[in-house]
Short mmCIF file of C-alpha atoms in Angstrom, two decimals:
data_model
loop_
_atom_site.label_atom_id
_atom_site.label_comp_id
_atom_site.label_asym_id
_atom_site.label_seq_id
_atom_site.Cartn_x
_atom_site.Cartn_y
_atom_site.Cartn_z
CA MET D 180 43.84 19.88 75.75
CA PRO D 181 45.05 18.93 79.30
CA ALA D 182 42.14 20.93 80.72
CA LEU D 183 39.70 18.94 78.53
CA VAL D 184 41.22 15.68 79.74
CA ASP D 185 40.92 16.79 83.38
CA LYS D 186 37.26 17.62 82.84
CA ILE D 187 36.62 14.19 81.33
CA ARG D 188 38.38 12.55 84.26
CA ALA D 189 36.32 14.59 86.70
CA LEU D 190 33.14 13.17 85.22
CA PHE D 191 34.20 9.68 86.25
CA ARG D 192 35.56 10.63 89.72
CA GLY D 193 33.33 10.40 92.75
CA LYS D 194 33.41 12.75 95.70
CA GLY D 195 36.37 12.25 98.00
CA GLN D 196 38.11 9.79 95.65
CA ASP D 197 41.83 10.11 95.14
CA LYS D 198 43.04 11.06 91.64
CA ALA D 199 45.60 8.28 91.64
CA ILE D 200 42.90 5.65 92.14
CA ILE D 201 40.97 6.58 88.98
CA SER D 202 43.90 7.65 86.84
CA VAL D 203 44.25 4.43 84.86
CA HIS D 204 40.51 3.97 84.49
CA SER D 205 39.87 7.52 83.23
CA ASP D 206 42.84 7.48 80.84
CA ARG D 207 41.47 4.36 79.19
CA ILE D 208 38.08 5.97 78.78
CA VAL D 209 39.61 9.09 77.27
CA VAL D 210 41.52 7.04 74.71
CA VAL D 211 38.47 4.99 73.77
CA LEU D 212 36.26 8.06 73.43
CA SER D 213 38.89 9.81 71.34
CA ILE D 214 39.08 6.91 68.88
CA LEU D 215 35.30 6.66 68.71
CA SER D 216 35.07 10.39 68.07
CA VAL D 217 37.44 10.04 65.13
CA PHE D 218 35.29 7.25 63.69
CA LEU D 219 32.01 9.11 64.24
CA LEU D 220 33.32 12.36 62.78
CA GLY D 221 35.03 10.63 59.86
CA LEU D 222 32.09 8.38 58.95
CA PRO D 223 30.02 11.10 57.19
CA LEU D 224 33.10 12.26 55.31
CA TRP D 225 33.90 8.70 54.24
CA TRP D 226 30.29 8.08 53.21
CA THR D 227 30.17 11.27 51.14
CA THR D 228 33.49 10.75 49.39
CA THR D 229 33.00 7.03 48.61
CA ARG D 230 29.34 6.85 47.58
CA VAL D 231 28.63 6.18 43.91
CA TYR D 232 26.84 8.61 41.62
CA ARG D 233 23.37 7.49 40.60
CA ALA D 234 21.38 9.58 38.18
CA ASP D 235 17.67 9.57 38.92
CA LEU D 236 16.07 7.29 36.32
CA PRO D 237 12.36 7.86 35.50
CA SER D 238 11.18 4.52 36.87
CA THR D 239 7.59 5.75 37.24
CA GLN D 240 7.33 6.59 33.55
CA ILE D 241 8.89 3.27 32.57
CA ALA D 242 6.41 1.40 34.79
CA GLN D 243 3.59 2.80 32.66
CA TYR D 244 4.73 0.54 29.83
CA THR D 245 4.31 -3.18 30.39
CA HIS D 246 5.10 -6.22 28.29
CA SER D 247 1.41 -7.15 28.24
CA ASP D 248 0.31 -3.85 26.69
CA VAL D 249 -1.50 -4.40 23.41
CA LEU D 250 -0.18 -2.20 20.60
CA GLU D 251 -3.08 -1.20 18.38
CA ILE D 252 -2.13 -0.53 14.76
CA PRO D 253 -4.88 0.79 12.47
CA PHE D 254 -5.17 0.15 8.74
CA ASN D 255 -6.74 2.96 6.71
CA PHE D 256 -8.84 1.80 3.75
CA TYR D 257 -10.25 4.29 1.27
CA VAL D 258 -13.20 3.30 -0.93
CA ASP D 259 -14.75 5.37 -3.69
CA SER D 260 -17.67 3.40 -5.04
CA PRO D 261 -21.38 4.26 -5.06
CA ARG D 262 -22.17 0.65 -4.10
CA ILE D 263 -20.11 0.74 -0.91
CA SER D 264 -21.02 2.51 2.32
CA PRO D 265 -17.94 3.07 4.51
CA GLU D 266 -20.07 3.13 7.66
CA THR D 267 -21.68 -0.23 6.85
CA VAL D 268 -18.35 -1.79 5.90
CA GLN D 269 -16.77 -0.48 9.11
CA GLY D 270 -19.34 -2.27 11.27
CA LEU D 271 -19.02 -5.52 9.31
CA VAL D 272 -15.23 -5.47 9.50
CA ASP D 273 -15.19 -4.84 13.25
CA ALA D 274 -17.54 -7.77 13.82
CA LYS D 275 -15.50 -10.13 11.63
CA LEU D 276 -12.19 -9.19 13.32
CA ALA D 277 -13.62 -9.57 16.82
CA LYS D 278 -14.91 -13.03 15.90
CA SER D 279 -11.71 -14.28 14.26
CA ARG D 280 -9.12 -12.71 16.63
CA LEU D 281 -7.05 -15.27 18.51
CA PRO D 282 -6.44 -14.85 22.26
CA TYR D 283 -3.13 -13.33 23.25
CA ARG D 284 -0.28 -15.44 24.56
CA SER D 285 2.50 -14.29 26.85
CA ASP D 286 5.20 -15.50 24.45
CA LYS D 287 3.80 -13.66 21.43
CA LEU D 288 3.73 -10.02 20.43
CA GLN D 289 0.77 -8.19 21.92
CA VAL D 290 -0.48 -6.55 18.72
CA ALA D 291 -4.00 -5.79 17.55
CA PHE D 292 -4.67 -4.65 13.99
CA THR D 293 -7.81 -2.66 13.32
CA ALA D 294 -9.40 -1.23 10.17
CA GLN D 295 -10.73 2.25 9.50
CA VAL D 296 -12.87 2.58 6.38
CA GLN D 297 -13.52 5.97 4.83
CA HIS D 298 -14.33 7.76 1.57
CA GLY D 299 -11.91 9.48 -0.75
CA PRO D 300 -8.54 8.85 -2.40
CA ALA D 301 -5.81 7.39 -0.22
CA PRO D 302 -2.68 9.46 0.49
CA ASP D 303 0.62 8.00 -0.61
CA LEU D 304 1.71 6.95 2.88
CA PRO D 305 2.39 3.58 4.50
CA GLY D 306 -0.76 2.20 6.07
CA HIS D 307 -3.21 3.90 3.66
CA TYR D 308 -4.80 1.71 0.95
CA THR D 309 -7.19 2.22 -1.94
CA VAL D 310 -9.98 -0.35 -2.41
CA GLU D 311 -11.62 -0.51 -5.81
CA THR D 312 -14.31 -2.79 -7.22
CA ARG D 313 -14.27 -4.82 -10.43
CA GLU D 314 -17.08 -6.88 -11.92
CA GLU D 315 -15.17 -9.10 -14.32
CA GLY D 316 -13.07 -12.17 -13.65
CA GLY D 317 -14.09 -12.82 -10.07
CA VAL D 318 -10.45 -12.42 -8.99
CA ALA D 319 -9.00 -9.99 -6.47
CA ILE D 320 -5.94 -8.11 -7.74
CA VAL D 321 -3.32 -6.66 -5.41
CA GLY D 322 -1.18 -3.99 -7.05
CA THR D 323 2.49 -3.26 -6.46
CA GLY D 324 1.61 0.01 -4.78
CA ARG D 325 -1.03 0.32 -2.06
CA SER D 326 -4.17 -0.51 -4.00
CA MET D 327 -6.37 -3.54 -4.56
CA GLN D 328 -9.37 -4.49 -6.66
CA ILE D 329 -12.03 -6.76 -5.20
CA PRO D 330 -14.50 -8.74 -7.33
CA VAL D 331 -18.12 -7.61 -7.03
CA THR D 332 -20.90 -8.91 -9.28
CA THR D 333 -24.26 -7.30 -9.88
CA THR D 334 -25.92 -9.68 -7.45
CA THR D 335 -23.21 -9.45 -4.79
CA ASP D 336 -23.59 -7.34 -1.68
CA ALA D 337 -20.72 -4.90 -2.25
CA ASN D 338 -20.50 -3.96 1.42
CA GLU D 339 -20.23 -7.58 2.51
CA ALA D 340 -17.62 -8.32 -0.19
CA ALA D 341 -15.48 -5.33 0.76
CA ALA D 342 -15.72 -6.17 4.47
CA LYS D 343 -14.73 -9.78 3.77
CA TRP D 344 -11.57 -8.87 1.87
CA ILE D 345 -10.57 -6.11 4.29
CA ALA D 346 -11.02 -8.40 7.29
CA ARG D 347 -8.90 -11.04 5.57
CA ILE D 348 -6.06 -8.57 5.05
CA VAL D 349 -6.06 -7.33 8.63
CA GLY D 350 -6.61 -10.73 10.25
CA LYS D 351 -3.94 -12.47 8.19
CA GLU D 352 -1.24 -9.95 9.03
CA GLU D 353 -2.15 -9.89 12.73
CA ARG D 354 -1.65 -13.66 12.89
CA GLU D 355 1.61 -13.49 10.97
CA VAL D 356 3.16 -10.68 13.00
CA ARG D 357 2.83 -12.77 16.17
CA ALA D 358 4.62 -15.72 14.59
CA ALA D 359 8.42 -15.86 14.91
CA GLU D 360 10.39 -16.01 11.66
CA GLY D 361 13.17 -18.56 12.13
CA ARG D 362 15.13 -17.59 9.03
CA ALA D 363 15.11 -13.86 9.67
CA LEU D 364 17.71 -12.01 11.68
CA LYS D 365 16.89 -9.83 14.64
CA TYR D 366 16.28 -6.28 13.54
CA SER D 367 19.28 -3.99 13.24
CA PRO D 368 19.44 -0.34 12.08
CA GLU D 369 22.17 -1.41 9.66
CA TYR D 370 23.28 -4.64 7.99
CA ALA D 371 26.62 -5.32 6.33
CA VAL D 372 25.85 -7.15 3.07
CA THR D 373 28.77 -8.83 1.30
CA PHE D 374 28.66 -10.43 -2.16
CA THR D 375 31.47 -12.90 -2.81
CA LEU D 376 32.50 -14.72 -5.98
CA ILE D 377 34.31 -17.92 -4.99
CA ASN D 378 36.26 -19.92 -7.56
CA GLU D 379 36.97 -23.30 -6.00
CA ASP D 380 39.96 -24.17 -8.19
CA PRO D 381 41.03 -21.95 -11.12
CA THR D 382 43.94 -24.28 -11.95
CA GLY D 383 41.52 -26.47 -13.90
CA GLY D 384 41.53 -23.96 -16.73
CA LEU D 385 38.65 -21.69 -15.67
CA SER D 386 39.32 -18.22 -14.23
CA VAL D 387 36.15 -16.30 -13.39
CA ASP D 388 35.43 -12.63 -12.68
CA TRP D 389 32.18 -10.62 -12.58
CA LYS D 390 30.69 -7.19 -13.22
CA ILE D 391 29.24 -6.99 -9.75
CA GLU D 392 29.33 -3.19 -9.35
CA GLN D 393 27.10 -2.62 -12.37
CA ALA D 394 24.75 -5.43 -11.32
CA LEU D 395 24.40 -4.06 -7.79
CA ALA D 396 23.65 -0.58 -9.08
CA VAL D 397 20.96 -1.78 -11.48
CA TYR D 398 19.30 -4.66 -9.63
CA LEU D 399 19.91 -4.17 -5.91
CA GLN D 400 20.10 -0.40 -5.41
CA PRO D 401 16.34 0.15 -5.96
CA PHE D 402 15.63 -2.31 -3.15
CA ILE D 403 18.18 -0.60 -0.88
CA ASP D 404 16.63 2.80 -1.55
CA THR D 405 13.12 1.54 -0.86
CA VAL D 406 13.90 -0.02 2.54
CA SER D 407 16.25 2.81 3.59
CA PRO D 408 13.60 4.48 5.82
CA LEU D 409 13.59 1.31 7.92
CA THR D 410 17.15 -0.02 7.78
CA LYS D 411 20.46 0.67 6.05
CA LEU D 412 22.17 -1.92 3.85
CA SER D 413 25.93 -1.38 3.47
CA VAL D 414 27.09 -3.38 0.46
CA SER D 415 30.57 -4.64 -0.41
CA SER D 416 31.92 -7.28 -2.80
CA GLN D 417 34.99 -9.43 -3.24
CA VAL D 418 36.46 -12.26 -5.32
CA LEU D 419 38.19 -15.27 -3.77
CA HIS D 420 40.39 -17.49 -5.94
CA HIS D 421 41.86 -20.82 -4.87
CA ALA D 422 39.17 -21.28 -2.23
CA GLY D 423 40.25 -24.83 -1.60
CA PRO D 424 38.16 -27.98 -1.30
CA LEU D 425 34.67 -27.94 0.14
CA PRO D 426 34.09 -29.28 3.66
CA VAL D 427 31.61 -31.69 2.04
CA THR D 428 32.30 -33.89 -0.97
CA PRO D 429 29.65 -33.76 -3.71
CA GLN D 430 28.20 -37.12 -4.69
CA ARG D 431 28.69 -38.24 -8.26
CA ALA D 432 26.08 -39.31 -10.78
CA ALA D 433 26.40 -40.28 -14.42
CA ASN D 434 26.98 -36.82 -15.87
CA HIS D 435 26.97 -34.46 -12.86
CA THR D 436 27.69 -34.09 -9.17
CA TYR D 437 25.13 -33.11 -6.56
CA LEU D 438 24.59 -32.09 -2.96
CA THR D 439 21.63 -33.14 -0.84
CA THR D 440 19.91 -31.05 1.82
CA ASP D 441 21.69 -32.80 4.69
CA ALA D 442 25.08 -31.67 3.30
CA LEU D 443 24.15 -28.02 2.75
CA PRO D 444 24.63 -26.86 6.39
CA HIS D 445 28.28 -27.98 6.12
CA PHE D 446 28.95 -26.26 2.79
CA ILE D 447 30.67 -23.17 4.22
CA ASN D 448 34.43 -23.36 4.64
CA SER D 449 34.72 -20.80 7.43
CA ALA D 450 38.41 -21.47 8.00
CA GLY D 451 39.49 -21.22 4.36
CA TRP D 452 37.18 -18.50 3.07
CA ASN D 453 37.83 -14.92 4.11
CA LEU D 454 34.28 -13.80 4.87
CA ALA D 455 35.05 -11.49 7.78
CA SER D 456 33.19 -8.19 7.82
CA THR D 457 34.88 -4.81 7.98
CA ASP D 458 32.00 -3.62 10.18
CA PRO D 459 32.42 -5.07 13.69
CA VAL D 460 29.00 -3.86 14.88
CA SER D 461 26.39 -4.45 12.18
CA PRO D 462 25.08 -7.98 11.53
CA MET D 463 26.63 -9.49 8.42
CA LEU D 464 24.76 -11.09 5.53
CA ASN D 465 26.78 -13.17 3.07
CA PHE D 466 25.77 -13.95 -0.49
CA ILE D 467 28.09 -16.26 -2.39
CA LEU D 468 28.23 -17.11 -6.07
CA PHE D 469 30.14 -20.38 -6.00
CA VAL D 470 31.97 -21.72 -9.07
CA PRO D 471 32.85 -25.42 -8.58
CA LYS D 472 36.06 -26.89 -9.87
CA ARG D 473 36.00 -28.16 -13.41
CA ASP D 474 35.63 -31.88 -12.71
CA SER D 475 32.67 -31.23 -10.36
CA GLN D 476 30.61 -29.30 -12.89
CA PRO D 477 27.72 -29.29 -13.25
CA LEU D 478 27.12 -29.26 -9.49
CA LEU D 479 23.41 -29.52 -8.69
CA ILE D 480 21.47 -28.81 -5.50
CA LEU D 481 18.78 -31.40 -4.74
CA ASP D 482 15.77 -30.72 -2.53
CA ASP D 483 14.16 -32.98 0.04
CA HIS D 484 12.48 -34.97 -2.72
CA ARG D 485 15.83 -35.57 -4.44
CA THR D 486 14.84 -33.40 -7.40
CA GLN D 487 16.95 -30.58 -8.81
CA SER D 488 16.37 -27.14 -7.33
CA ASN D 489 14.91 -24.65 -9.77
CA THR D 490 17.38 -21.96 -8.71
CA ASN D 491 20.33 -24.25 -7.89
CA ALA D 492 20.73 -22.15 -4.74
CA PHE D 493 19.99 -22.49 -1.05
CA LEU D 494 19.56 -20.31 2.03
CA ILE D 495 21.40 -20.60 5.33
CA PRO D 496 19.05 -19.13 7.99
CA GLN D 497 20.37 -15.99 9.72
CA TRP D 498 23.63 -16.19 7.75
CA GLY D 499 23.10 -15.67 4.02
CA GLY D 500 22.56 -17.41 0.72
CA ILE D 501 24.56 -19.38 -1.84
CA ALA D 502 24.03 -19.86 -5.56
CA VAL D 503 26.05 -22.34 -7.66
CA ALA D 504 27.24 -21.20 -11.09
CA ASN D 505 28.01 -23.91 -13.66
CA PHE D 506 29.57 -23.16 -17.05
CA PRO D 507 29.42 -25.10 -20.30
CA GLU D 508 32.32 -27.39 -21.19
CA SER D 509 33.32 -24.97 -23.95
CA ALA D 510 34.16 -22.29 -21.41
CA HIS D 511 37.93 -22.07 -20.84
CA GLY D 512 40.44 -19.50 -19.74
CA HIS D 513 39.23 -16.19 -18.35
CA VAL D 514 35.43 -15.90 -18.14
CA MET D 515 33.70 -12.62 -17.28
CA ILE D 516 30.18 -12.83 -15.88
CA SER D 517 28.46 -9.80 -17.36
CA GLN D 518 25.77 -7.64 -15.83
CA ALA D 519 23.11 -9.36 -17.96
CA ASP D 520 24.35 -12.79 -16.86
CA LEU D 521 24.21 -11.70 -13.22
CA GLN D 522 20.56 -10.70 -13.45
CA ALA D 523 19.30 -14.20 -12.67
CA TYR D 524 21.70 -14.58 -9.72
CA MET D 525 20.83 -11.14 -8.35
CA GLY D 526 17.17 -12.12 -8.44
CA ILE D 527 18.04 -15.16 -6.32
CA PHE D 528 20.08 -13.08 -3.88
CA ILE D 529 17.36 -10.45 -3.51
CA ALA D 530 14.81 -13.18 -2.77
CA GLN D 531 17.17 -14.62 -0.16
CA LEU D 532 17.80 -11.17 1.30
CA ARG D 533 14.07 -10.63 1.65
CA GLN D 534 13.76 -13.86 3.61
CA LEU D 535 16.64 -12.94 5.90
CA LEU D 536 15.09 -9.56 6.62
CA GLY D 537 11.72 -11.19 7.27
CA VAL D 538 9.83 -9.81 4.27
CA ARG D 539 6.82 -12.03 3.57
CA SER D 540 6.18 -12.46 -0.13
CA ASP D 541 2.56 -13.61 0.26
CA THR D 542 1.21 -10.42 1.81
CA PRO D 543 -1.33 -8.95 1.97
CA LEU D 544 -4.08 -11.41 1.00
CA PRO D 545 -4.42 -15.11 1.67
CA SER D 546 -4.93 -17.21 -1.41
CA VAL D 547 -8.60 -18.24 -1.52
CA LYS D 548 -9.12 -20.92 -4.16
CA ASP D 549 -6.75 -19.16 -6.58
CA ARG D 550 -8.91 -16.04 -6.47
CA VAL D 551 -6.07 -13.67 -5.63
CA ILE D 552 -3.49 -12.23 -8.04
CA VAL D 553 -0.56 -10.49 -6.38
CA GLN D 554 1.48 -8.32 -8.72
CA ARG D 555 5.19 -8.47 -7.97
CA ALA D 556 7.33 -5.34 -7.68
CA THR D 557 10.11 -6.50 -9.97
CA ALA D 558 11.61 -3.02 -10.31
CA THR D 559 12.21 -2.36 -6.60
CA GLY D 560 12.14 -5.88 -5.18
CA ILE D 561 9.51 -4.98 -2.58
CA SER D 562 5.95 -3.75 -3.05
CA GLY D 563 4.16 -1.08 -1.06
CA TRP D 564 2.11 -3.74 0.77
CA GLU D 565 5.24 -5.69 1.67
CA PHE D 566 7.08 -2.57 2.82
CA ASP D 567 4.20 -1.59 5.10
CA ALA D 568 3.94 -5.10 6.54
CA GLN D 569 7.66 -5.07 7.31
CA ALA D 570 7.37 -1.63 8.93
CA ARG D 571 4.54 -2.84 11.15
CA ARG D 572 6.44 -5.99 12.10
CA TRP D 573 9.58 -4.06 13.03
CA LEU D 574 7.42 -1.46 14.80
CA ALA D 575 5.92 -4.11 17.08
CA ASN D 576 9.24 -5.89 17.68
CA ASN D 577 11.25 -2.74 18.42
CA ARG D 578 8.59 -1.32 20.73
CA GLN D 579 8.53 -4.57 22.68
CA THR D 580 12.35 -4.59 22.80
CA ALA D 581 12.41 -1.03 24.14
CA VAL D 582 9.82 -1.70 26.85
CA THR D 583 11.44 -4.96 27.95
CA THR D 584 14.95 -3.45 28.01
CA LEU D 585 13.90 -0.39 30.01
CA SER D 586 12.08 -2.55 32.55
CA SER D 587 15.12 -4.80 32.88
CA LEU D 588 17.34 -1.75 33.35
CA ILE D 589 15.24 -0.44 36.24
CA THR D 590 15.18 -3.89 37.86
CA LEU D 591 18.95 -4.14 37.55
CA VAL D 592 19.61 -0.68 38.98
CA GLU D 593 17.26 -1.21 41.92
CA SER D 594 18.77 -4.59 42.75
CA MET D 595 22.33 -3.21 42.83
CA GLN D 596 22.36 -0.12 45.00
CA ASN D 597 26.10 0.39 44.49
CA MET D 598 25.85 0.50 40.70
CA VAL D 599 27.02 3.74 39.11
CA VAL D 600 24.36 5.39 36.93
CA MET D 601 25.87 8.21 34.91
CA ASP D 602 24.03 11.10 33.31
CA ASN D 603 24.49 9.67 29.82
CA ILE D 604 22.48 6.61 30.90
CA LYS D 605 19.62 8.85 32.00
CA ASP D 606 19.84 10.82 28.75
CA GLN D 607 19.47 7.64 26.70
CA VAL D 608 16.57 6.44 28.85
CA ASP D 609 14.83 9.81 28.46
CA ALA D 610 15.37 9.66 24.68
CA SER D 611 13.91 6.15 24.57
CA LEU D 612 10.85 7.21 26.55
CA ALA D 613 10.38 10.25 24.32
CA ALA D 614 10.42 8.01 21.24
CA LEU D 615 7.98 5.57 22.90
CA ALA D 616 5.64 8.46 23.64
CA LYS D 617 5.55 9.29 19.92
CA ILE D 618 4.36 5.76 19.10
CA SER D 619 0.74 6.62 19.69
CA ARG D 620 -2.37 5.71 17.81
CA ALA D 621 -2.35 9.11 16.12
CA ARG D 622 1.24 8.69 14.87
CA ILE D 623 0.65 5.13 13.69
CA ALA D 624 -2.54 6.11 11.89
CA VAL D 625 -0.73 8.82 9.94
CA ASP D 626 2.37 6.88 8.84
CA HIS D 627 3.36 3.33 9.81
CA ALA D 628 6.94 3.82 8.63
CA ARG D 629 7.35 6.97 10.75
CA ALA D 630 6.04 5.11 13.80
CA CYS D 631 8.49 2.31 13.05
CA GLN D 632 11.34 4.84 13.02
CA ASP D 633 10.26 6.02 16.48
CA ALA D 634 10.26 2.43 17.72
CA ILE D 635 13.73 1.91 16.27
CA VAL D 636 15.02 4.97 18.16
CA ALA D 637 13.35 3.75 21.37
CA ALA D 638 14.90 0.29 21.13
CA THR D 639 18.34 1.59 20.12
CA LYS D 640 18.51 4.09 22.99
CA ALA D 641 17.21 1.57 25.52
CA GLU D 642 19.76 -1.06 24.53
CA GLY D 643 22.49 1.59 24.46
CA ALA D 644 21.70 2.46 28.08
CA PHE D 645 21.46 -1.14 29.25
CA PHE D 646 24.70 -2.26 27.60
CA ASP D 647 26.69 0.86 28.41
CA PRO D 648 30.24 -0.12 29.55
CA SER D 649 29.83 1.71 32.85
CA MET D 650 26.76 -0.41 33.60
CA VAL D 651 28.17 -3.73 32.52
CA SER D 652 31.37 -3.34 34.56
CA MET D 653 29.42 -3.06 37.82
CA LEU D 654 27.80 -6.41 37.23
CA TYR D 655 31.15 -8.00 38.06
CA PHE D 656 31.86 -5.96 41.23
CA PRO D 657 29.90 -7.62 44.05
CA ASP D 658 29.84 -6.47 47.68
CA GLN D 659 32.42 -9.10 48.66
CA HIS D 660 35.04 -7.05 46.80
CA LYS D 661 34.37 -4.08 49.07
CA TYR D 662 34.80 -6.22 52.18
CA ALA D 663 38.15 -7.39 50.84
CA ILE D 664 39.24 -3.75 50.35
CA TYR D 665 38.17 -2.23 53.67
CA LEU D 666 38.78 -5.05 56.14
CA PRO D 667 42.62 -4.83 55.98
CA PHE D 668 42.37 -1.13 56.95
CA PHE D 669 39.78 -1.20 59.71
CA LEU D 670 40.14 -4.64 61.28
CA PRO D 671 43.58 -3.97 62.93
CA VAL D 672 42.13 -0.84 64.56
CA ALA D 673 38.76 -2.33 65.42
CA ILE D 674 40.06 -5.30 67.44
CA PRO D 675 41.98 -3.23 70.07
CA LEU D 676 39.10 -0.75 70.19
CA PHE D 677 36.55 -3.45 70.91
CA HIS D 678 38.89 -4.95 73.51
CA ALA D 679 39.24 -1.56 75.24
CA LEU D 680 35.47 -1.06 75.24
CA LYS D 681 35.11 -4.44 76.84
CA ARG D 682 37.59 -3.48 79.59
CA VAL D 683 35.83 -0.16 80.22
CA ALA D 684 32.48 -1.92 80.49
CA LYS D 685 33.91 -4.35 83.02
CA ASP D 686 35.38 -1.51 85.05
CA VAL D 687 32.10 0.37 85.12
CA VAL D 688 30.22 -2.74 86.20
CA ALA D 689 32.79 -3.43 88.90
CA LYS D 690 32.63 0.19 90.16
CA ARG D 691 28.85 0.10 90.43
CA LYS D 692 29.02 -3.21 92.25
CA THR D 693 31.51 -1.76 94.74
CA LYS D 694 29.22 1.21 95.42
CA THR D 695 26.25 -1.02 96.15
CA GLU D 696 28.23 -3.05 98.60
#
């Protein structure tokens, strides 16, 4: 080490100069160079040990999907009539849809529905429909499955009639899928559905219970089983006695009390009623059968025209539904609401549940001068047409959610270079892209429900990656925090070092000036 120091000193000593003259100057340079060497050698080690791990996200693949991409969903219509030519109908339908299609808007779903007309019986799959002709009645009939009958007379052009009805089906749903449903909740793979019997005041001589388990098994379970390929409904029930007074006071009439529409939003007693869900993740849907206290019965629900509601029930958008149960004056003591008595209320709740999920009851045909008869699926609560329309709506929404979320994720990661991106984030992004790749025209044409399931996986994985705890935590760790950590360590060393460098520079300048003189 002394030999190295002597060599360094010799570099700064001119010929014939005394060692004592340059001793102080060379020692200072040695010290400064030593400290700088430590910094320069330690910088790569510090950079390697402190840099964050960032998995390589497939940004190029994500960039292939844009929010403005139009998702094309084909309908498959099967006709088996000697009076109908599928080729002729196909051309007529394409022309009608191109003429009636509205321009796309940036705030609406970019979806285009098309029609494919062909011969033969339709397979029993979502998105495949049988079109038959009928010559009597002049009324179109939509079955509970995936079939319809269109009116065709002897003088009617059967091809033109079939094309007209098919174009109406496709055009109507394309317009509706772009429109936002204010009452419906955002899609979720699972919903927690709770049925609650609330007795406002049993001290008035009326104690009420219900056979809810049997009613759910008979009336609701078929609906749950039918929609299970798209979403899961977890059902629970409870009974609340002594619920306490309502937040709103019913108005009194001669022989009844009533609530108007302006009082309904304040009906729920959130503080007094235990309506908390046992599932902290899934959105909750509440359905309440409310029994008013004795002196308030009968309690009626009035509509906007101040007339009594047919169902004596009302819907709270994105929350649930409430039905009011009134009992005759002869009812006293303990009253059990049987399964048969609950049938009417379960019909109300299923109708409200359909609205909250976004199921449109008027699909698939628009009413044209009362020339359309839509058969209701009373056994399952949702027809094949309605199920398919819901699958297509959730397909479009979830695909858009996946694309938007993945694009936002890439923008976030690129804007924050110090954000940690773990391998599990990349795995979820890859899974989302793989599901998006399956949502192709071929997959949609085969089975709309299967394509919807792919879109659900894509959206779920994309949101799982974006809202991962390791990602969210870095949003609240700006660069200023790093300055606050490192400055107390390096600033005390940096100030003397910079001061020494300044002195060395002055000495060098002075030495060169002396030589020139």
